[in-house]
CSV table of C-alpha atoms in Angstrom, one decimal:
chain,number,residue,atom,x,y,z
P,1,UNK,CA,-33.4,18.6,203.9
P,2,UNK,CA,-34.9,21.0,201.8
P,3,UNK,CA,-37.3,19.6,198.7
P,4,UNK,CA,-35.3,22.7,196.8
P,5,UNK,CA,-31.7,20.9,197.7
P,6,UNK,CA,-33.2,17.7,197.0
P,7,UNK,CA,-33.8,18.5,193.2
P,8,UNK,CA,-30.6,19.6,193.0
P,9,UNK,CA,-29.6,16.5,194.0
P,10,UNK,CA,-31.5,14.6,191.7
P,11,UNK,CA,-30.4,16.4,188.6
P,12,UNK,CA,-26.7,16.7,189.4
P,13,UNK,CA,-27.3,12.1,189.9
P,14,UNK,CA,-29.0,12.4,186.4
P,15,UNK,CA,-26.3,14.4,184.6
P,16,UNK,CA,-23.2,13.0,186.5
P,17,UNK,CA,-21.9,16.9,186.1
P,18,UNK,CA,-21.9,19.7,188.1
P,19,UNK,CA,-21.3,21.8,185.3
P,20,UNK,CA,-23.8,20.7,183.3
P,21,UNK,CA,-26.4,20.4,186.5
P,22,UNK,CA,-25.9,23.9,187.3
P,23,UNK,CA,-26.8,25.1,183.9
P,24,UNK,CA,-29.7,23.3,183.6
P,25,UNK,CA,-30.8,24.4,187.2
P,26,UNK,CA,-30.0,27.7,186.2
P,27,UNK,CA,-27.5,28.6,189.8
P,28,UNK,CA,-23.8,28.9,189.5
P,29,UNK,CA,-21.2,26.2,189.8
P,30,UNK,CA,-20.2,27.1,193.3
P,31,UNK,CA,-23.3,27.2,194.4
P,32,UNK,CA,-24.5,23.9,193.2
P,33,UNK,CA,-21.4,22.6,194.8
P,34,UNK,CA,-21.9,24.2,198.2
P,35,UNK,CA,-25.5,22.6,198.4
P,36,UNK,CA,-24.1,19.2,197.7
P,37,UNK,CA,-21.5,19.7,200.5
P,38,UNK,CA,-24.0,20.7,202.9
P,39,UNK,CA,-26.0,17.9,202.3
P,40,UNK,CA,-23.1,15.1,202.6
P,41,UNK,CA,-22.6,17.2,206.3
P,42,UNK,CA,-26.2,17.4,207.3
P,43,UNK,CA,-26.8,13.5,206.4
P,44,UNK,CA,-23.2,12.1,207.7
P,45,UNK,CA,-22.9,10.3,204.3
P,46,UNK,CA,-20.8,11.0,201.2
P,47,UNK,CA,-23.3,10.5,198.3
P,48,UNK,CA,-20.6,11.1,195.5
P,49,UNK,CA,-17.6,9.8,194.3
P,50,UNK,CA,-15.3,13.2,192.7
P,51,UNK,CA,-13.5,12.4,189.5
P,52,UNK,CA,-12.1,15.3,187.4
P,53,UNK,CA,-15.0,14.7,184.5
P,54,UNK,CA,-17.7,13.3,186.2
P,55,UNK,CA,-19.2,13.2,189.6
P,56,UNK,CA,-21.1,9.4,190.2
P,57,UNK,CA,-23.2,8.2,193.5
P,58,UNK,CA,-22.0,6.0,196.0
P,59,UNK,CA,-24.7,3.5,197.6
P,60,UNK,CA,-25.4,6.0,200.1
P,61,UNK,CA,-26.2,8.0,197.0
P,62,UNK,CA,-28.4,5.8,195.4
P,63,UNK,CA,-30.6,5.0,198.3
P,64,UNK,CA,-31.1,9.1,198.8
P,65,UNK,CA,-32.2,9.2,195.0
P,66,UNK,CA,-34.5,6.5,195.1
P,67,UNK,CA,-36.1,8.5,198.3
P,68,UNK,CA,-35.8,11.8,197.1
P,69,UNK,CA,-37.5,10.7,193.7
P,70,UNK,CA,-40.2,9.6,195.9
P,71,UNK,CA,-40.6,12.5,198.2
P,72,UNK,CA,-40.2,14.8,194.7
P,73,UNK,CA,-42.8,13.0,193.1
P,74,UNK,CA,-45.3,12.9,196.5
P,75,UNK,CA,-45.1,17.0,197.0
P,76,UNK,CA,-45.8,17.7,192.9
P,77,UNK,CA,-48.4,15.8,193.7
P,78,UNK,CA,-49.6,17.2,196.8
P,79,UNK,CA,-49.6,20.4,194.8
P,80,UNK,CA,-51.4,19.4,192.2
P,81,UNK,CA,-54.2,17.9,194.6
P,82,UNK,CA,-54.2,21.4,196.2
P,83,UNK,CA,-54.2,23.7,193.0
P,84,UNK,CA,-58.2,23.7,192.5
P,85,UNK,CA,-60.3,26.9,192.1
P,86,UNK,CA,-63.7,26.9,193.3
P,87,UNK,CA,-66.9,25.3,191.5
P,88,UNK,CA,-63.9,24.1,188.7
P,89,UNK,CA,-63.1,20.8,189.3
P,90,UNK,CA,-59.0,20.3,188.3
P,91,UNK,CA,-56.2,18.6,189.7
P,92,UNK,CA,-54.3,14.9,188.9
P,93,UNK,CA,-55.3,12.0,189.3
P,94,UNK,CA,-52.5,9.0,189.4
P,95,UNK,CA,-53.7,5.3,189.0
P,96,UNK,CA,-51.3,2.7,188.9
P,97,UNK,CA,-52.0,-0.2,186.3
P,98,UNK,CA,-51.3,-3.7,185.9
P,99,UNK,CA,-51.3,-5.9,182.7
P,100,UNK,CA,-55.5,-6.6,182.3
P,101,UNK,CA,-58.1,-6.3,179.9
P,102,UNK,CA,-59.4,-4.4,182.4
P,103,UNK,CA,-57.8,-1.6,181.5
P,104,UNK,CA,-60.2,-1.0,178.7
P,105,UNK,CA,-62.9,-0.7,180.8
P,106,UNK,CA,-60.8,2.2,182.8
P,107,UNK,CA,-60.1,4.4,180.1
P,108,UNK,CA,-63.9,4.6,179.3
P,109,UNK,CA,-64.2,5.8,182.4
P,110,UNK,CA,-60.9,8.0,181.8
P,111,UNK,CA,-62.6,9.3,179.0
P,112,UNK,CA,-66.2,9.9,180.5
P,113,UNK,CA,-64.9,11.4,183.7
P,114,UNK,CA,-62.5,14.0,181.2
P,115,UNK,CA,-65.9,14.8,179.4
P,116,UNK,CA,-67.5,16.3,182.4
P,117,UNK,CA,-63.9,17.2,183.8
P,118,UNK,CA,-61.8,18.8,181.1
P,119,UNK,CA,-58.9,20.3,183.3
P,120,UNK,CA,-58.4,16.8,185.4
P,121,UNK,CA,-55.2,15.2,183.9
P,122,UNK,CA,-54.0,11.3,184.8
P,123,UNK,CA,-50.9,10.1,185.4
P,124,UNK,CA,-51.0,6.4,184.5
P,125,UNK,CA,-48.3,4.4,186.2
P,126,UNK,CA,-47.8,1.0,184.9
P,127,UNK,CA,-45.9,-2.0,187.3
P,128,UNK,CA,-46.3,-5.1,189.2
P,129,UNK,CA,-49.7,-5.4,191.4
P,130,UNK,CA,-46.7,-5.6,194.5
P,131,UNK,CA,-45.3,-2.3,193.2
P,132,UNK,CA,-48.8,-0.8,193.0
P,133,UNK,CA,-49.8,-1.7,196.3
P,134,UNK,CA,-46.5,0.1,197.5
P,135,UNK,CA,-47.1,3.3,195.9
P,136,UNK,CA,-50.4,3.1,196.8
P,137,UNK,CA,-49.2,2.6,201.0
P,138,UNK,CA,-46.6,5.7,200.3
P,139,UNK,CA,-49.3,8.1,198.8
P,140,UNK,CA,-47.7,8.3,195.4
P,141,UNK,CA,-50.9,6.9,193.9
P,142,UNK,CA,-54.4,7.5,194.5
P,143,UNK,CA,-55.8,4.4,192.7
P,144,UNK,CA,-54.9,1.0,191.9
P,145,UNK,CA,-56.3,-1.0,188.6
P,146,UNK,CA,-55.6,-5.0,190.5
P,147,UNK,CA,-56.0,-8.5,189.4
P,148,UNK,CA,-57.8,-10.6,192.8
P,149,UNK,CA,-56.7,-11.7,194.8
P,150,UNK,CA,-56.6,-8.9,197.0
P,151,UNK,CA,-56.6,-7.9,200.7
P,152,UNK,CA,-60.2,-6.3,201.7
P,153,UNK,CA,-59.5,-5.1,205.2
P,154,UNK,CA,-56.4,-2.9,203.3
P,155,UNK,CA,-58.5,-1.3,200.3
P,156,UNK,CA,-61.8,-0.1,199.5
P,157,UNK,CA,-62.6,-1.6,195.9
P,158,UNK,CA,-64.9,-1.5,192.7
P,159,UNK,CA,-65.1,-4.3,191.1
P,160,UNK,CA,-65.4,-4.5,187.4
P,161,UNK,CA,-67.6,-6.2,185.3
P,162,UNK,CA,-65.1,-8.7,183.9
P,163,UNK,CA,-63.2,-11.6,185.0
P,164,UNK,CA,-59.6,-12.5,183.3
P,165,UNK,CA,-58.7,-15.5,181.7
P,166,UNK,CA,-55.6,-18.4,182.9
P,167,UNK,CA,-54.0,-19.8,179.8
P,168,UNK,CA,-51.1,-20.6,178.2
P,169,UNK,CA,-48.6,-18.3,175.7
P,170,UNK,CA,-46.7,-20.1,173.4
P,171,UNK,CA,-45.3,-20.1,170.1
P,172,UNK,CA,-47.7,-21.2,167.1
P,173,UNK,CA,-45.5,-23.7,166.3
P,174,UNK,CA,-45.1,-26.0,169.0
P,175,UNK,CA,-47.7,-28.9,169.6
P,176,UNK,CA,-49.5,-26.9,172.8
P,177,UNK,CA,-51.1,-24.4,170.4
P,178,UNK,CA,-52.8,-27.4,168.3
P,179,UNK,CA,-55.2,-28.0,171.5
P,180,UNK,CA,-58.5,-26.9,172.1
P,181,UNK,CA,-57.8,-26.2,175.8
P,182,UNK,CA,-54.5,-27.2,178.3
P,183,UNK,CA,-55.1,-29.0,181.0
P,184,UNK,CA,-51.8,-29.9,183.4
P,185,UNK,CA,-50.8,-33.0,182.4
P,186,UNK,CA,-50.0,-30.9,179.4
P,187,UNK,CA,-47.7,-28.9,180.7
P,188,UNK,CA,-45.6,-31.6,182.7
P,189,UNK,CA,-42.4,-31.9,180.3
P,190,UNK,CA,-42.2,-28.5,179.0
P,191,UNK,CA,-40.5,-25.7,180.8
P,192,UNK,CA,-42.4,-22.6,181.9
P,193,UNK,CA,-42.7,-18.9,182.7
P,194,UNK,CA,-44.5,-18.2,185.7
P,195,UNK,CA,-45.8,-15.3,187.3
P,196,UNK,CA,-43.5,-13.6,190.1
P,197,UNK,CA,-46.5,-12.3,192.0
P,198,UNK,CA,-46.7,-14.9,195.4
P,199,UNK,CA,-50.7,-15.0,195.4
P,200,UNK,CA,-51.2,-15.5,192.2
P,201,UNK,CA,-48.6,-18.8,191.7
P,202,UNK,CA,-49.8,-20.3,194.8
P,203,UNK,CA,-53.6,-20.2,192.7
P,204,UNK,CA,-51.6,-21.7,189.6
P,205,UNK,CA,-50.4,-24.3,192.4
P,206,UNK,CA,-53.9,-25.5,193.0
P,207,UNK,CA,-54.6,-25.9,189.3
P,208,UNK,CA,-51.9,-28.3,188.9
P,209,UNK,CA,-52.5,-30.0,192.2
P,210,UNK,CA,-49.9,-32.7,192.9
P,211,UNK,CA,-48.5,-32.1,189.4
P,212,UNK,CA,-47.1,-29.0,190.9
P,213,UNK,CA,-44.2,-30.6,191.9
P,214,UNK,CA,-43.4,-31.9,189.0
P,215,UNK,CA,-43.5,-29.0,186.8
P,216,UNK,CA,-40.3,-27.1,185.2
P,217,UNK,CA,-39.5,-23.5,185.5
P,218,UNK,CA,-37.7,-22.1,183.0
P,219,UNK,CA,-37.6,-18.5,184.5
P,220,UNK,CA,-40.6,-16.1,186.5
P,221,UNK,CA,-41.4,-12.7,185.0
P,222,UNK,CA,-43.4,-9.8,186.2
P,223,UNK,CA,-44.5,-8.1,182.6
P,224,UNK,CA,-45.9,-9.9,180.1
P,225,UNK,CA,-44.5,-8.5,177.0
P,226,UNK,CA,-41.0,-9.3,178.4
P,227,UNK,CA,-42.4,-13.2,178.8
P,228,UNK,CA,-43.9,-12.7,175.3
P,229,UNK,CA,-40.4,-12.0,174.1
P,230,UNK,CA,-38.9,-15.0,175.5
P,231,UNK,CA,-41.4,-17.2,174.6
P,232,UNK,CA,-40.9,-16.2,171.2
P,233,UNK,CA,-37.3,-17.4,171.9
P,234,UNK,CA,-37.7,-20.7,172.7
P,235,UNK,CA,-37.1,-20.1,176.9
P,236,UNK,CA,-40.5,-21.3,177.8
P,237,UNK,CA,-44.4,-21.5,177.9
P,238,UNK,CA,-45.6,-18.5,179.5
P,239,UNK,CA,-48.5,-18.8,182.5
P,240,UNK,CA,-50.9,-15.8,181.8
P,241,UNK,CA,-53.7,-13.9,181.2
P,242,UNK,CA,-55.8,-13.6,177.8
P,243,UNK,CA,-54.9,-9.8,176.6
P,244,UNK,CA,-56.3,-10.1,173.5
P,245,UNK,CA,-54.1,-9.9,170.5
P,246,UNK,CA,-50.2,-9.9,170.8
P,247,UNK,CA,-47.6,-8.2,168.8
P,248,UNK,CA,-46.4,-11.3,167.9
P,249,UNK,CA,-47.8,-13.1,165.3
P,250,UNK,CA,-45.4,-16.2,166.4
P,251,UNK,CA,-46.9,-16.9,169.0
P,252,UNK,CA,-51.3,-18.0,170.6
P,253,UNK,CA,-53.2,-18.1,173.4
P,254,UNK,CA,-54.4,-21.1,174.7
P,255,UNK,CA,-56.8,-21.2,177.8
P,256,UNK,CA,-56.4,-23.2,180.6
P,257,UNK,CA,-59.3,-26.7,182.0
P,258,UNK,CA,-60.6,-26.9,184.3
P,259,UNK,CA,-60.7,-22.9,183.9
P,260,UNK,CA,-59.0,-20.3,186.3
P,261,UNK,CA,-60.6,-17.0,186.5
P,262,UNK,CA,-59.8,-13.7,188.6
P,263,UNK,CA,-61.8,-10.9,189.3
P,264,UNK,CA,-60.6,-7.2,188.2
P,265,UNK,CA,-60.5,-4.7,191.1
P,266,UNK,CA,-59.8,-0.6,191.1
P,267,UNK,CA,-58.8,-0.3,195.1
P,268,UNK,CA,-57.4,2.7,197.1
P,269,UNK,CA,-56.4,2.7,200.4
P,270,UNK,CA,-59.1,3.1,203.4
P,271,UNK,CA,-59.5,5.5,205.4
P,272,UNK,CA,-57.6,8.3,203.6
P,273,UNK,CA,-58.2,11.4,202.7
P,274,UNK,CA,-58.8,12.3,199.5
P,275,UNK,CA,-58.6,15.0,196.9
P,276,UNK,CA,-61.7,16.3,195.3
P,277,UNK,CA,-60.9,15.2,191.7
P,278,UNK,CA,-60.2,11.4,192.9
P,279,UNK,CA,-63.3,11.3,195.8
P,280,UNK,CA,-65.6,12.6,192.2
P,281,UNK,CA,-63.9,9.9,189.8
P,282,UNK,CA,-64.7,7.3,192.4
P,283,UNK,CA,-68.5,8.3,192.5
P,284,UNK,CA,-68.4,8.5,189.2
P,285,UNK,CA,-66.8,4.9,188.7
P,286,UNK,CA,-69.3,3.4,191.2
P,287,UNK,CA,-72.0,4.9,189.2
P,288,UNK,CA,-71.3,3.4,186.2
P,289,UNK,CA,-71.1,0.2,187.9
P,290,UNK,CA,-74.1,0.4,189.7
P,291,UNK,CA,-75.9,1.1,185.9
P,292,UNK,CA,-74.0,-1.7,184.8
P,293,UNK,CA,-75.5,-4.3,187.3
P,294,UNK,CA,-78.9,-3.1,186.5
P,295,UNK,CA,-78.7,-3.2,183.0
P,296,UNK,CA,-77.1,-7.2,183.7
């Protein structure tokens, strides 16, 4: 498979056109056409389904865009990694982010690495620690901005000089946002949003202890704005971090006792090679931590 063919691919599954693909790929119908065919008889799959005014994927097709999206998105990068002239330090650096306050703390960095660094871009891609971790494993991102707990032997890691909060979200009306502090008898009779994430429910699980079992959940969520949303909608009480002010004024943040606590981690992947903008912003991030600890 060429990375060429593959493009044409993926903009013929955006537009669900040929004519309207080729135009925008700048090749002739016919041409556009032919490469399609080729690529249905090199892989032994159809990956469209023909109507006479619009073309569609099959599910051969859709698992060939999510990889060719993926191998797209790895070679622009590889390129970018590469396109460095001597003594000028350019290039892009991708860091996937979860939801954390710690992502105030990365941006100053952003922003002091792009002082000294002007031509060093970022491509910030915001998902799921699980998601990030997978990206991270496939190459498609250099860095990782993580909530512990997190597997050592897998990453090298800074950790940052902040630890998030456990509490509750609800809406300011309801009884829970008159207290002080939750603790998990609290929480017995009212139904819940929980965290998708494996780790991080089974350290929830210990804060409850045997009143695990007799909790209620309402639904498990992997964003928090999308939680937010429903809390605000009467589906639950939402199990999360303190991010500071929310977009809705409907609803508080309530912290959790005894208090739960995670640590804030920017991994990548050992033993990789990496290029010279990322191996620089990961002195440069160690730096500031080790000034940090001194000042402390």
């Amino acid at each position: 498979m060429e990375l060429r063919v593959l493009k044409y691919f993926l903009m013929v599954a955006r537009e669900e056109n040929i004519t309207r693909a080729a135009g925008l790929l700048h090749v002739t119908q016919p041409t556009l056409s032919r490469q399609l065919i080729q690529l249905e008889e090199e892989l032994g799959v159809t990956l469209f389904r023909r109507s006479k005014h619009n073309i569609l994927l099959t599910d051969d097709g859709m698992l060939l865009k999510r990889r060719a999206q993926e191998i797209v998105e790895l070679a622009e990068k590889t390129e970018q990694d590469l396109s460095h002239r001597e003594e000028i330090l350019t290039g892009e650096i991708a860091i996937g982010c979860g939801e954390t306050c710690g992502m105030a703390h990365l941006a100053d960095l952003m922003v002091a690495f792009r002082e000294k660094y002007p031509l060093v871009q970022y491509r910030v891609y915001s998902a799921t620690a699980d998601d990030i971790k997978e990206r991270i494993e496939k190459g498609l991102l250099d860095l990782g901005l993580l909530i512990e707990p997190v597997e050592l032997k897998k990453y090298e890691m800074i950790r940052f000089p902040l630890r998030e909060r456990w509490g509750i979200l609800t809406r300011r009306d309801s009884p829970l946002a008159e207290k002080a502090e939750i603790c998990p008898a609290d929480l017995l009779h009212t139904p819940l949003l929980l965290p998708v994430r494996g780790a991080v429910r089974e350290e929830l699980a210990g804060w409850f202890g045997n009143c695990f079992e007799q909790v209620t959940v309402a639904a498990c969520y992997n964003l928090l704005i999308n939680a937010a949303i429903m809390v605000k909608h009467h589906v639950g009480t939402a199990l999360c971090f303190d991010l500071g002010t929310t977009v809705y004024d409907e609803l508080c943040f309530v912290p959790l006792s005894p208090p739960v606590r995670n640590g804030v981690v920017l991994v990548w992947k050992k033993s990789v090679a990496a290029s010279q903008a990322v191996e620089r912003f990961i002195q440069e991030a160690r730096n500031a931590e080790e000034a940090f600890s001194e000042i402390q």
